[in-house]
Amino acid sequence: MQDPAELFRVVNTADIDPRTVRTPVMWLATGGLVDAGEVERHAVDHLLNTLESRVVAEFDVDALLDYRARRPPLTFQRDRYVSVDSPHLTAHRVTDPEGQHFLLVTGPEPDYQWERFTAALLELARQFGVRRLVSANGVPMQVPHTRPTGLTAYASDARLIADHASVFGTMQVPGHLDGLAHLRFGEAGFETVGFAIHVPGYLADRALLDGTVAALHAVSEATGIVVPMEDLEERAELNRREIDTLVESNPEALEVVRTMEQQFDEFMSQQQRRSLTPHDVAKLPSPDEIASDLEKWLASGATMEDAPNEQSVGEEEPGDQPDTGGPEEPAGEGGEGGSLSVEPAGEATAPEEDFGGPGAPGDGSQDDPEEGPEPPARGGSTSLWT
């Protein structure tokens, strides 16, 4: 492997002394395999639009990206080309209202050199004194938008997510950079925590700001990062009302949602847990069945518009996500560019193919890291800056 340190250059850090200024969290947000409800994208937008930040590292996209797979737009004006919108993979040093610093890595998921890029992230983490890697994205699930947003948590050490129950054993899913980074960081002795936010499959292609709110709250609880939420929560309320109006205007969609509500409430009445997955284990498919269906769907080259609806829940991942490399215009209050995809409801049945993981969460635990600080006894509100 070529030197990972050559994949990035540190910038704008003349006044930063890692020995005295703590940056204990790296938040990885490079999209890739799936981000239902645009959860990760809007989380990045909110962080960079509301918190103080500066770029402190730039990665070599020429070595990491396939330009023919995602061609950067060129602007032609009258008789010449005048600009190109080149992609960026960057690390931002973000400061929350409490003066706590963390790294936010944004941009498109690399096409090449995953191991080297992950090693570069490790090198950057060591330079800035990072202790914990975090991430959060949306996954399509058979859940109604009218119920509290659930999540699946995963971590390098189960004690970091002790408040979050898991019903998953061992499974295989297509590789993705986020999952590889969690694996390699855990092996290197870092703490890692991730959250897969449950997004209704019929809203997978729309902005679901309730999912972004849930993601930011989960990461804040796991790290101590303070994120102003009032504006986002107000926009999420408007977003929810627009979705309600859209569903209520379609009798078939309304029937599907009502059926899902009944299923959801029946599961939740049996046992209330922190994770809101419909978790009747006896009725869940085997991990091999989930992985097989997931791989077949991805191999088909389908988009989220082709994903099965809530009557045959096999919602898996779309292709690569848009570049989340910097602040963008705030989300509209209701799923721009998306669609509501449902079919008439039939008899209420148990979920058949819920994909509740972030990509490859396994059972949410690994062996204790050989290096690094002792994790807290329970996941949650302990700040890494104290």
XYZ file of C-alpha atoms in Angstrom, residues 150-155 157-168 194-196 218 221-222 272-277 363-365 377-380:
37
model
C -36.661 4.351 15.308
C -33.053 3.420 14.782
C -30.582 0.563 14.856
C -27.325 1.247 16.703
C -23.974 -0.472 16.163
C -20.599 -0.005 17.824
C -18.090 -2.245 21.874
C -21.621 -3.192 22.916
C -21.294 -1.137 26.094
C -21.311 2.018 23.984
C -24.867 1.252 22.831
C -26.185 -0.592 25.881
C -29.448 1.373 25.742
C -30.209 0.124 22.220
C -31.477 -3.417 21.740
C -30.552 -5.449 18.659
C -32.330 -8.450 17.160
C -29.750 -9.170 14.476
C -23.152 4.366 14.244
C -26.876 4.781 13.780
C -29.135 3.516 10.988
C -28.598 10.101 18.552
C -26.346 11.645 22.943
C -23.477 9.337 22.007
C -41.413 -1.504 24.353
C -37.735 -1.032 23.550
C -35.482 1.856 22.702
C -35.056 0.607 19.156
C -38.396 0.837 17.373
C -37.770 -2.037 14.949
C -24.838 -8.069 16.325
C -23.700 -4.592 17.302
C -20.550 -5.677 19.087
C -20.434 1.536 31.041
C -23.468 2.703 29.057
C -23.803 4.635 25.837
C -25.065 8.170 25.934
